[in-house]
mmCIF file of C-alpha atoms in Angstrom:
data_model
loop_
_atom_site.group_PDB
_atom_site.id
_atom_site.type_symbol
_atom_site.label_atom_id
_atom_site.label_comp_id
_atom_site.label_asym_id
_atom_site.label_seq_id
_atom_site.Cartn_x
_atom_site.Cartn_y
_atom_site.Cartn_z
ATOM 1 C CA MET U 1 0.682 27.240 13.271
ATOM 2 C CA LEU U 2 2.546 24.949 10.916
ATOM 3 C CA ASN U 3 1.943 21.278 11.364
ATOM 4 C CA LYS U 4 -1.299 21.896 13.222
ATOM 5 C CA LEU U 5 -4.263 20.128 12.388
ATOM 6 C CA TYR U 6 -7.281 18.531 14.052
ATOM 7 C CA PHE U 7 -9.352 15.289 13.928
ATOM 8 C CA THR U 8 -12.572 14.508 15.279
ATOM 9 C CA SER U 9 -14.059 10.848 15.850
ATOM 10 C CA GLU U 10 -17.364 9.724 17.251
ATOM 11 C CA SER U 11 -18.857 6.929 19.094
ATOM 12 C CA VAL U 12 -22.489 5.976 20.316
ATOM 13 C CA THR U 13 -24.133 4.483 23.448
ATOM 14 C CA GLU U 14 -25.695 0.966 23.368
ATOM 15 C CA GLY U 15 -29.032 2.551 23.172
ATOM 16 C CA HIS U 16 -28.344 3.990 19.757
ATOM 17 C CA PRO U 17 -30.809 2.424 17.250
ATOM 18 C CA ASP U 18 -27.949 1.174 14.853
ATOM 19 C CA LYS U 19 -25.851 -0.031 17.898
ATOM 20 C CA VAL U 20 -28.985 -1.969 19.265
ATOM 21 C CA CYS U 21 -29.490 -3.718 15.941
ATOM 22 C CA ASP U 22 -25.705 -4.839 15.887
ATOM 23 C CA GLN U 23 -26.056 -6.072 19.618
ATOM 24 C CA ILE U 24 -29.189 -7.845 18.697
ATOM 25 C CA SER U 25 -27.553 -9.588 15.714
ATOM 26 C CA ASP U 26 -24.395 -10.527 17.733
ATOM 27 C CA MET U 27 -26.558 -11.698 20.669
ATOM 28 C CA LEU U 28 -28.346 -14.197 18.378
ATOM 29 C CA LEU U 29 -24.997 -15.355 16.950
ATOM 30 C CA ASP U 30 -23.619 -15.988 20.242
ATOM 31 C CA ASN U 31 -26.564 -18.139 21.217
ATOM 32 C CA ALA U 32 -26.189 -20.019 17.742
ATOM 33 C CA ILE U 33 -22.508 -20.545 18.541
ATOM 34 C CA TYR U 34 -23.393 -21.894 22.147
ATOM 35 C CA PHE U 35 -25.596 -24.702 20.471
ATOM 36 C CA ASN U 36 -22.948 -25.293 17.717
ATOM 37 C CA PRO U 37 -19.217 -23.746 17.659
ATOM 38 C CA SER U 38 -18.960 -24.502 13.892
ATOM 39 C CA ILE U 39 -22.148 -22.948 12.766
ATOM 40 C CA HIS U 40 -22.613 -20.849 9.784
ATOM 41 C CA PHE U 41 -24.916 -17.861 10.976
ATOM 42 C CA SER U 42 -25.818 -14.547 9.553
ATOM 43 C CA CYS U 43 -28.154 -11.905 10.819
ATOM 44 C CA GLU U 44 -29.525 -8.395 9.959
ATOM 45 C CA THR U 45 -31.672 -6.699 12.398
ATOM 46 C CA VAL U 46 -34.013 -3.671 11.455
ATOM 47 C CA ILE U 47 -35.885 -1.426 13.805
ATOM 48 C CA SER U 48 -38.475 1.035 12.601
ATOM 49 C CA GLY U 49 -40.464 2.591 15.233
ATOM 50 C CA GLN U 50 -42.129 -0.294 17.349
ATOM 51 C CA PHE U 51 -41.308 -2.840 14.527
ATOM 52 C CA ILE U 52 -38.220 -5.116 14.855
ATOM 53 C CA MET U 53 -37.529 -7.512 12.077
ATOM 54 C CA LEU U 54 -34.738 -10.228 12.179
ATOM 55 C CA SER U 55 -33.622 -11.602 8.852
ATOM 56 C CA GLY U 56 -30.801 -13.985 8.028
ATOM 57 C CA LYS U 57 -29.999 -17.684 7.721
ATOM 58 C CA MET U 58 -28.410 -20.622 9.795
ATOM 59 C CA ASN U 59 -27.269 -23.986 8.723
ATOM 60 C CA ASP U 60 -28.267 -25.926 11.716
ATOM 61 C CA ILE U 61 -31.294 -27.219 13.754
ATOM 62 C CA PHE U 62 -31.839 -26.288 17.274
ATOM 63 C CA GLY U 63 -34.341 -24.497 19.625
ATOM 64 C CA PHE U 64 -33.924 -20.832 19.221
ATOM 65 C CA ASP U 65 -36.300 -18.208 20.873
ATOM 66 C CA ALA U 66 -35.239 -15.229 19.162
ATOM 67 C CA ILE U 67 -38.052 -13.006 20.078
ATOM 68 C CA SER U 68 -37.419 -13.634 23.941
ATOM 69 C CA LEU U 69 -33.982 -13.112 23.683
ATOM 70 C CA VAL U 70 -34.481 -9.706 21.854
ATOM 71 C CA ARG U 71 -36.954 -8.542 24.409
ATOM 72 C CA LYS U 72 -34.423 -9.479 27.216
ATOM 73 C CA LYS U 73 -31.913 -7.533 25.503
ATOM 74 C CA LEU U 74 -33.736 -4.536 24.954
ATOM 75 C CA LYS U 75 -34.837 -4.577 28.827
ATOM 76 C CA ASP U 76 -31.220 -4.957 29.796
ATOM 77 C CA ILE U 77 -30.177 -1.870 27.691
ATOM 78 C CA GLY U 78 -32.780 0.172 29.013
ATOM 79 C CA PHE U 79 -35.732 0.359 26.955
ATOM 80 C CA ASP U 80 -38.063 -0.435 29.841
ATOM 81 C CA HIS U 81 -38.264 3.229 30.499
ATOM 82 C CA PRO U 82 -41.545 4.957 29.249
ATOM 83 C CA ASP U 83 -39.726 7.795 27.888
ATOM 84 C CA SER U 84 -37.109 5.722 25.937
ATOM 85 C CA GLY U 85 -39.055 5.569 22.763
ATOM 86 C CA LEU U 86 -39.277 1.879 22.565
ATOM 87 C CA ASN U 87 -42.350 0.460 24.342
ATOM 88 C CA LEU U 88 -41.659 -3.181 25.232
ATOM 89 C CA SER U 89 -45.312 -3.973 25.725
ATOM 90 C CA HIS U 90 -46.251 -2.688 22.165
ATOM 91 C CA LEU U 91 -43.265 -3.988 20.176
ATOM 92 C CA TYR U 92 -44.025 -6.168 16.933
ATOM 93 C CA LEU U 93 -41.034 -8.512 16.337
ATOM 94 C CA LEU U 94 -40.874 -10.613 13.468
ATOM 95 C CA ASP U 95 -38.291 -13.533 13.294
ATOM 96 C CA ASN U 96 -37.483 -14.218 9.689
ATOM 97 C CA ILE U 97 -34.258 -16.052 10.275
ATOM 98 C CA GLU U 98 -34.225 -18.774 7.536
ATOM 99 C CA ARG U 99 -33.658 -22.257 9.186
ATOM 100 C CA PRO U 100 -33.167 -25.560 7.611
ATOM 101 C CA PHE U 101 -36.190 -27.408 6.590
ATOM 102 C CA ILE U 102 -37.293 -30.096 9.274
ATOM 103 C CA SER U 103 -39.011 -32.866 8.057
ATOM 104 C CA PRO U 104 -41.855 -34.591 10.416
ATOM 105 C CA ARG U 105 -39.472 -37.448 11.084
ATOM 106 C CA GLN U 106 -36.648 -34.790 12.002
ATOM 107 C CA LYS U 107 -38.891 -33.105 14.531
ATOM 108 C CA ASN U 108 -38.452 -36.039 16.734
ATOM 109 C CA LEU U 109 -34.734 -35.865 16.849
ATOM 110 C CA SER U 110 -32.580 -34.029 19.116
ATOM 111 C CA THR U 111 -32.886 -30.185 18.763
ATOM 112 C CA THR U 112 -28.935 -30.030 18.018
ATOM 113 C CA THR U 113 -29.054 -32.478 15.264
ATOM 114 C CA LYS U 114 -26.489 -31.257 12.691
ATOM 115 C CA ILE U 115 -27.174 -30.736 9.147
ATOM 116 C CA PRO U 116 -24.406 -32.414 6.975
ATOM 117 C CA GLN U 117 -22.090 -29.640 5.624
ATOM 118 C CA THR U 118 -19.692 -29.866 2.569
ATOM 119 C CA ASP U 119 -16.036 -29.155 3.160
ATOM 120 C CA GLU U 120 -15.712 -25.415 2.050
ATOM 121 C CA GLY U 121 -13.788 -23.960 4.846
ATOM 122 C CA LYS U 122 -10.272 -24.499 3.100
ATOM 123 C CA LYS U 123 -10.604 -21.782 0.429
ATOM 124 C CA ALA U 124 -12.283 -18.146 0.589
ATOM 125 C CA ASP U 125 -15.762 -18.109 -0.440
ATOM 126 C CA ASP U 126 -16.146 -14.405 -0.883
ATOM 127 C CA GLN U 127 -13.537 -11.683 -2.182
ATOM 128 C CA GLY U 128 -12.921 -8.439 -0.278
ATOM 129 C CA ILE U 129 -10.364 -5.993 1.041
ATOM 130 C CA PHE U 130 -9.778 -5.636 4.805
ATOM 131 C CA PHE U 131 -7.936 -3.099 6.799
ATOM 132 C CA GLY U 132 -6.060 -3.284 10.189
ATOM 133 C CA PHE U 133 -4.589 -0.249 12.048
ATOM 134 C CA ALA U 134 -2.307 0.389 15.009
ATOM 135 C CA CYS U 135 -0.386 3.469 16.312
ATOM 136 C CA ARG U 136 1.293 4.779 19.379
ATOM 137 C CA GLU U 137 -1.191 7.436 20.536
ATOM 138 C CA THR U 138 -2.697 5.234 23.384
ATOM 139 C CA ASN U 139 -1.600 2.296 25.476
ATOM 140 C CA SER U 140 -4.142 0.065 23.299
ATOM 141 C CA LEU U 141 -2.254 1.401 20.181
ATOM 142 C CA MET U 142 -5.589 3.133 19.194
ATOM 143 C CA PRO U 143 -5.983 6.633 17.769
ATOM 144 C CA LEU U 144 -6.693 8.813 20.749
ATOM 145 C CA PRO U 145 -9.961 10.509 19.287
ATOM 146 C CA ILE U 146 -11.960 7.262 18.955
ATOM 147 C CA SER U 147 -10.475 5.736 22.112
ATOM 148 C CA LEU U 148 -11.921 8.674 24.119
ATOM 149 C CA ALA U 149 -14.999 8.854 22.240
ATOM 150 C CA HIS U 150 -15.352 4.905 23.262
ATOM 151 C CA GLN U 151 -14.719 5.606 26.829
ATOM 152 C CA LEU U 152 -17.127 8.632 26.963
ATOM 153 C CA VAL U 153 -20.182 6.690 25.775
ATOM 154 C CA LYS U 154 -19.348 3.682 27.838
ATOM 155 C CA LYS U 155 -18.997 6.025 30.904
ATOM 156 C CA LEU U 156 -22.415 7.516 30.120
ATOM 157 C CA ASP U 157 -24.062 4.183 29.876
ATOM 158 C CA GLU U 158 -22.581 3.278 33.289
ATOM 159 C CA VAL U 159 -23.703 6.542 34.989
ATOM 160 C CA ARG U 160 -27.026 6.276 33.347
ATOM 161 C CA LYS U 161 -27.549 2.829 34.943
ATOM 162 C CA LEU U 162 -25.871 3.720 38.238
ATOM 163 C CA LYS U 163 -26.397 7.027 39.407
ATOM 164 C CA ILE U 164 -28.390 9.633 37.186
ATOM 165 C CA ASN U 165 -31.953 8.477 36.322
ATOM 166 C CA LEU U 166 -32.219 11.749 34.377
ATOM 167 C CA LEU U 167 -30.650 9.716 31.332
ATOM 168 C CA LEU U 168 -32.153 7.526 28.536
ATOM 169 C CA PRO U 169 -30.438 4.993 26.468
ATOM 170 C CA TYR U 170 -29.746 7.076 23.330
ATOM 171 C CA GLY U 171 -26.478 9.028 23.299
ATOM 172 C CA LYS U 172 -23.601 10.044 21.310
ATOM 173 C CA SER U 173 -19.869 11.393 21.812
ATOM 174 C CA GLN U 174 -17.518 13.393 19.618
ATOM 175 C CA VAL U 175 -13.961 14.161 20.419
ATOM 176 C CA THR U 176 -11.847 16.473 18.626
ATOM 177 C CA VAL U 177 -7.959 16.231 19.280
ATOM 178 C CA GLU U 178 -5.403 18.715 18.162
ATOM 179 C CA TYR U 179 -2.183 17.369 16.536
ATOM 180 C CA ARG U 180 0.959 18.910 15.920
ATOM 181 C CA LYS U 181 3.763 17.197 13.955
ATOM 182 C CA LYS U 182 1.646 14.147 13.587
ATOM 183 C CA SER U 183 1.232 13.698 17.464
ATOM 184 C CA PRO U 184 -1.780 14.560 19.733
ATOM 185 C CA VAL U 185 -1.160 17.512 21.966
ATOM 186 C CA ARG U 186 -4.611 18.541 23.465
ATOM 187 C CA ILE U 187 -8.054 17.893 23.356
ATOM 188 C CA ASP U 188 -9.785 20.692 21.555
ATOM 189 C CA THR U 189 -13.589 19.740 21.832
ATOM 190 C CA ILE U 190 -16.010 17.215 23.511
ATOM 191 C CA VAL U 191 -19.426 16.867 22.461
ATOM 192 C CA LEU U 192 -22.243 14.776 24.273
ATOM 193 C CA SER U 193 -25.510 14.464 22.511
ATOM 194 C CA LEU U 194 -27.900 12.608 24.640
ATOM 195 C CA GLN U 195 -31.539 11.551 25.516
ATOM 196 C CA VAL U 196 -32.883 13.016 28.561
ATOM 197 C CA SER U 197 -36.018 12.432 30.596
ATOM 198 C CA PRO U 198 -38.149 15.481 30.442
ATOM 199 C CA LEU U 199 -39.766 14.805 33.883
ATOM 200 C CA LYS U 200 -36.219 14.423 35.406
ATOM 201 C CA ILE U 201 -34.632 17.640 34.249
ATOM 202 C CA TYR U 202 -32.895 19.856 36.753
ATOM 203 C CA LYS U 203 -30.977 23.147 36.561
ATOM 204 C CA ASN U 204 -27.209 21.701 36.914
ATOM 205 C CA TRP U 205 -27.653 18.589 34.988
ATOM 206 C CA LYS U 206 -24.866 19.481 32.375
ATOM 207 C CA ALA U 207 -22.496 20.407 35.167
ATOM 208 C CA ASP U 208 -23.067 17.109 36.674
ATOM 209 C CA LEU U 209 -22.392 15.213 33.283
ATOM 210 C CA ILE U 210 -19.019 17.027 33.104
ATOM 211 C CA GLU U 211 -18.222 15.860 36.744
ATOM 212 C CA ASN U 212 -19.498 12.358 36.565
ATOM 213 C CA VAL U 213 -18.940 11.393 32.792
ATOM 214 C CA ILE U 214 -16.296 13.614 31.004
ATOM 215 C CA LYS U 215 -13.844 14.300 33.792
ATOM 216 C CA PRO U 216 -13.136 10.786 34.830
ATOM 217 C CA VAL U 217 -12.409 9.669 31.274
ATOM 218 C CA LEU U 218 -10.179 12.666 29.731
ATOM 219 C CA PRO U 219 -6.272 12.480 30.432
ATOM 220 C CA PRO U 220 -5.817 15.740 32.494
ATOM 221 C CA GLU U 221 -2.674 16.326 30.372
ATOM 222 C CA PHE U 222 -4.722 16.830 27.169
ATOM 223 C CA VAL U 223 -7.013 19.192 28.877
ATOM 224 C CA ASP U 224 -6.368 23.052 28.994
ATOM 225 C CA GLN U 225 -8.455 26.082 29.560
ATOM 226 C CA ASN U 226 -9.278 26.297 25.915
ATOM 227 C CA THR U 227 -10.936 22.812 25.823
ATOM 228 C CA ARG U 228 -14.551 23.214 24.900
ATOM 229 C CA PHE U 229 -17.443 21.259 26.388
ATOM 230 C CA PHE U 230 -20.748 20.942 24.467
ATOM 231 C CA ILE U 231 -23.519 18.870 26.030
ATOM 232 C CA GLN U 232 -26.752 18.799 23.976
ATOM 233 C CA SER U 233 -30.123 17.080 24.679
ATOM 234 C CA CYS U 234 -32.036 15.522 21.983
ATOM 235 C CA GLU U 235 -35.324 13.609 21.463
ATOM 236 C CA ARG U 236 -35.601 10.276 19.867
ATOM 237 C CA LYS U 237 -39.372 10.009 19.139
ATOM 238 C CA THR U 238 -38.927 7.496 16.238
ATOM 239 C CA HIS U 239 -36.409 4.658 16.227
ATOM 240 C CA LEU U 240 -34.660 3.827 13.028
ATOM 241 C CA GLY U 241 -31.695 1.249 13.041
ATOM 242 C CA LEU U 242 -29.845 -1.366 11.057
ATOM 243 C CA THR U 243 -26.966 -3.856 11.540
ATOM 244 C CA GLY U 244 -23.846 -2.500 10.256
ATOM 245 C CA ARG U 245 -24.251 1.319 9.904
ATOM 246 C CA LYS U 246 -21.686 2.352 12.293
ATOM 247 C CA LEU U 247 -18.217 0.937 10.627
ATOM 248 C CA SER U 248 -16.242 4.240 11.758
ATOM 249 C CA VAL U 249 -17.310 3.479 15.403
ATOM 250 C CA ASP U 250 -16.551 -0.314 15.124
ATOM 251 C CA THR U 251 -13.124 0.416 13.634
ATOM 252 C CA TYR U 252 -10.691 3.386 13.931
ATOM 253 C CA GLY U 253 -13.233 6.377 14.022
ATOM 254 C CA GLY U 254 -12.270 7.398 10.517
ATOM 255 C CA TYR U 255 -8.551 7.852 11.394
ATOM 256 C CA ALA U 256 -7.548 4.608 9.242
ATOM 257 C CA ARG U 257 -9.545 3.096 6.291
ATOM 258 C CA ASN U 258 -11.822 0.092 6.440
ATOM 259 C CA GLY U 259 -12.907 -2.154 3.704
ATOM 260 C CA GLY U 260 -16.601 -1.424 3.948
ATOM 261 C CA GLY U 261 -17.845 -4.916 5.188
ATOM 262 C CA ALA U 262 -19.836 -4.783 8.582
ATOM 263 C CA PHE U 263 -18.778 -7.102 11.326
ATOM 264 C CA SER U 264 -22.075 -7.806 13.394
ATOM 265 C CA GLY U 265 -24.363 -10.777 12.802
ATOM 266 C CA LYS U 266 -21.603 -12.581 10.990
ATOM 267 C CA ASP U 267 -19.879 -15.625 12.107
ATOM 268 C CA ILE U 268 -16.124 -15.756 11.950
ATOM 269 C CA SER U 269 -16.087 -17.776 8.612
ATOM 270 C CA LYS U 270 -16.931 -14.509 7.173
ATOM 271 C CA LEU U 271 -13.885 -12.682 6.156
ATOM 272 C CA ASP U 272 -15.513 -9.250 6.920
ATOM 273 C CA ARG U 273 -14.976 -10.424 10.360
ATOM 274 C CA SER U 274 -11.806 -12.656 10.492
ATOM 275 C CA ALA U 275 -9.768 -10.886 7.829
ATOM 276 C CA ASN U 276 -10.219 -7.461 9.467
ATOM 277 C CA TYR U 277 -9.243 -8.960 12.926
ATOM 278 C CA MET U 278 -6.241 -10.597 11.476
ATOM 279 C CA ALA U 279 -5.354 -7.387 9.791
ATOM 280 C CA ARG U 280 -5.437 -5.442 13.234
ATOM 281 C CA TYR U 281 -3.357 -8.356 14.940
ATOM 282 C CA ILE U 282 -0.888 -7.794 12.349
ATOM 283 C CA ALA U 283 -0.702 -3.981 12.714
ATOM 284 C CA LYS U 284 -0.755 -3.977 16.570
ATOM 285 C CA ASN U 285 2.345 -6.601 16.536
ATOM 286 C CA VAL U 286 4.095 -4.284 13.929
ATOM 287 C CA VAL U 287 3.864 -1.296 16.106
ATOM 288 C CA SER U 288 4.564 -3.226 19.252
ATOM 289 C CA ALA U 289 7.777 -4.560 17.617
ATOM 290 C CA GLN U 290 8.663 -1.035 16.817
ATOM 291 C CA LEU U 291 9.035 -1.621 13.258
ATOM 292 C CA ALA U 292 6.904 1.424 12.657
ATOM 293 C CA ASP U 293 4.923 3.792 15.015
ATOM 294 C CA TYR U 294 1.950 3.988 12.587
ATOM 295 C CA CYS U 295 0.801 1.148 10.630
ATOM 296 C CA GLU U 296 -2.180 0.473 8.447
ATOM 297 C CA ILE U 297 -2.347 -3.058 6.870
ATOM 298 C CA GLN U 298 -4.445 -4.034 3.955
ATOM 299 C CA LEU U 299 -5.145 -7.648 3.099
ATOM 300 C CA SER U 300 -7.245 -8.940 -0.010
ATOM 301 C CA TYR U 301 -8.676 -12.355 -0.773
ATOM 302 C CA ALA U 302 -10.433 -13.779 -3.734
ATOM 303 C CA ILE U 303 -12.995 -16.543 -4.199
ATOM 304 C CA GLY U 304 -11.642 -20.098 -4.329
ATOM 305 C CA TYR U 305 -7.947 -19.245 -3.185
ATOM 306 C CA GLN U 306 -6.389 -19.979 0.279
ATOM 307 C CA GLU U 307 -3.793 -17.209 0.578
ATOM 308 C CA PRO U 308 -4.198 -13.527 0.301
ATOM 309 C CA VAL U 309 -4.121 -11.901 -3.228
ATOM 310 C CA SER U 310 -2.229 -9.058 -1.826
ATOM 311 C CA LEU U 311 -0.788 -7.675 1.459
ATOM 312 C CA ASN U 312 0.097 -4.071 1.659
ATOM 313 C CA ILE U 313 1.320 -1.713 4.416
ATOM 314 C CA TYR U 314 1.386 1.999 4.883
ATOM 315 C CA SER U 315 3.308 3.433 7.787
ATOM 316 C CA ASN U 316 3.262 7.310 7.286
ATOM 317 C CA ASP U 317 6.944 7.498 7.155
ATOM 318 C CA THR U 318 7.452 6.147 10.671
ATOM 319 C CA ASN U 319 8.911 2.816 9.626
ATOM 320 C CA ARG U 320 12.366 2.148 10.893
ATOM 321 C CA ILE U 321 12.993 -0.694 8.011
ATOM 322 C CA PRO U 322 11.606 -0.468 4.503
ATOM 323 C CA GLU U 323 7.859 -1.434 4.158
ATOM 324 C CA TYR U 324 8.785 -3.991 1.724
ATOM 325 C CA LYS U 325 10.708 -5.785 4.452
ATOM 326 C CA ILE U 326 8.082 -5.459 6.994
ATOM 327 C CA CYS U 327 5.819 -7.198 4.416
ATOM 328 C CA ASP U 328 8.109 -9.964 4.032
ATOM 329 C CA LEU U 329 8.214 -10.545 7.941
ATOM 330 C CA ILE U 330 4.744 -10.458 8.266
ATOM 331 C CA ARG U 331 4.464 -13.207 5.647
ATOM 332 C CA GLN U 332 7.117 -15.253 7.645
ATOM 333 C CA HIS U 333 5.593 -14.744 11.100
ATOM 334 C CA PHE U 334 1.866 -14.710 10.364
ATOM 335 C CA GLN U 335 -0.514 -17.567 8.827
ATOM 336 C CA LEU U 336 -2.565 -15.670 6.463
ATOM 337 C CA ASN U 337 -4.244 -18.826 4.769
ATOM 338 C CA TYR U 338 -7.771 -18.385 4.900
ATOM 339 C CA GLU U 339 -8.619 -21.495 6.990
ATOM 340 C CA LYS U 340 -5.818 -20.511 9.469
ATOM 341 C CA VAL U 341 -7.249 -16.804 9.778
ATOM 342 C CA ILE U 342 -10.444 -18.283 10.819
ATOM 343 C CA SER U 343 -9.047 -20.560 13.557
ATOM 344 C CA GLN U 344 -6.884 -17.926 14.968
ATOM 345 C CA MET U 345 -9.417 -15.323 15.164
ATOM 346 C CA GLN U 346 -12.100 -17.724 16.861
ATOM 347 C CA LEU U 347 -13.971 -16.469 19.829
ATOM 348 C CA ASN U 348 -15.772 -18.152 22.624
ATOM 349 C CA PRO U 349 -19.719 -17.714 22.893
ATOM 350 C CA ALA U 350 -21.048 -14.586 24.469
ATOM 351 C CA TYR U 351 -18.008 -12.433 23.255
ATOM 352 C CA TYR U 352 -19.636 -11.114 20.174
ATOM 353 C CA GLN U 353 -22.304 -8.942 21.596
ATOM 354 C CA LYS U 354 -19.845 -7.419 24.137
ATOM 355 C CA ILE U 355 -17.848 -6.091 21.337
ATOM 356 C CA ALA U 356 -20.866 -4.855 19.316
ATOM 357 C CA VAL U 357 -20.738 -1.644 21.366
ATOM 358 C CA TYR U 358 -17.693 0.467 22.171
ATOM 359 C CA GLY U 359 -15.593 -0.683 19.350
ATOM 360 C CA HIS U 360 -14.075 -3.944 18.189
ATOM 361 C CA PHE U 361 -10.476 -3.191 18.388
ATOM 362 C CA GLY U 362 -8.343 -1.713 21.470
ATOM 363 C CA ARG U 363 -10.510 -3.208 24.137
ATOM 364 C CA GLU U 364 -8.807 -3.787 27.144
ATOM 365 C CA ASP U 365 -11.758 -5.073 29.217
ATOM 366 C CA ILE U 366 -12.015 -8.184 27.232
ATOM 367 C CA SER U 367 -9.136 -10.564 26.156
ATOM 368 C CA LEU U 368 -9.449 -10.955 22.448
ATOM 369 C CA PRO U 369 -7.265 -12.873 19.976
ATOM 370 C CA TRP U 370 -6.532 -9.997 17.690
ATOM 371 C CA GLU U 371 -5.316 -7.681 20.582
ATOM 372 C CA MET U 372 -2.477 -9.951 21.524
ATOM 373 C CA THR U 373 1.065 -8.925 20.703
ATOM 374 C CA ASP U 374 2.539 -12.277 21.070
ATOM 375 C CA LYS U 375 4.570 -11.821 17.796
ATOM 376 C CA ALA U 376 6.368 -8.641 18.627
ATOM 377 C CA GLU U 377 9.504 -10.131 20.003
ATOM 378 C CA SER U 378 9.908 -12.398 17.237
ATOM 379 C CA LEU U 379 9.241 -9.602 14.755
ATOM 380 C CA LYS U 380 11.631 -7.291 16.458
ATOM 381 C CA SER U 381 14.538 -9.827 16.732
ATOM 382 C CA ALA U 382 14.147 -10.759 13.035
ATOM 383 C CA ALA U 383 14.204 -7.105 12.073
ATOM 384 C CA GLY U 384 17.343 -6.585 13.915
ATOM 385 C CA ILE U 385 15.801 -3.738 15.991
#
């Protein structure tokens, strides 16, 4: 059939090794921000079997029991189960986060004593390209495949913790949507790959997952008699994970581009976080203002400059005014100065680890600065729509 195509996105549960690393890195970031909201902090987490290493650096002095925090996080995720693949009592954890040197005299000072910082926040200290996206396929202005994939793994985690002790932390979802004339018309395939306890297996476990996980999530108008459901069990005997390896899961499921820089473990002064968040904020307001039904924004910054080097928009022929005029309106209504971007996209402590799983965008369960559409009316009025 003409104008018919399929698009697939995936998401992963909180027990996926790469996502475990993302959550650990962002949990430590949240704790660092709690002690110093303006801290510069970066962290990478590595999991290899029963070995977990934390690496990174911070520019402040305070008490930070990273090892205890990691153990608690792993237990909260569900790795206290003997079949989960990580044995909490036999883990080897290495805290290799670089901290400022503390002299003997400084050890007698308060644990929250600040290291003097130079004023480097007014100009970008790195270069990069950053993308934001929004479209009208869902209420959250996210593509339908990744939106459903996130909902499925979130529901899978909820069911695992509340209802079915058959399930273990590791799991993945995959959603294939059929499009006609650029619009989603039906769900073609649902795939769930998950870790199950061999001691808890029973005859109808797959049917129970369809009833308890899949059906509550899928919009019935997109499901028909030809929609396929594949539920697959898998073993995770060896855990290998690293922070920042699930960019498609974190962003738009491959439906739109990303600049390649990971989010987790980085404070908001890093453009990999703040500029990508700003680009999403712009795209969502452009679509909410009905300037376009599909909007991909690209921002680029250069070291030592305050303003973006370039601003670009791609609307896939859904724009109601010329794209160059949309760019002009964006520059008039959004503060793209590096320092302003950071301040606008700032979060409170304890938020980063929440968005480290189930996606950074389209979240309706958390109030996030980049999900606001407060510029939409002014954009619409200025465009004369």
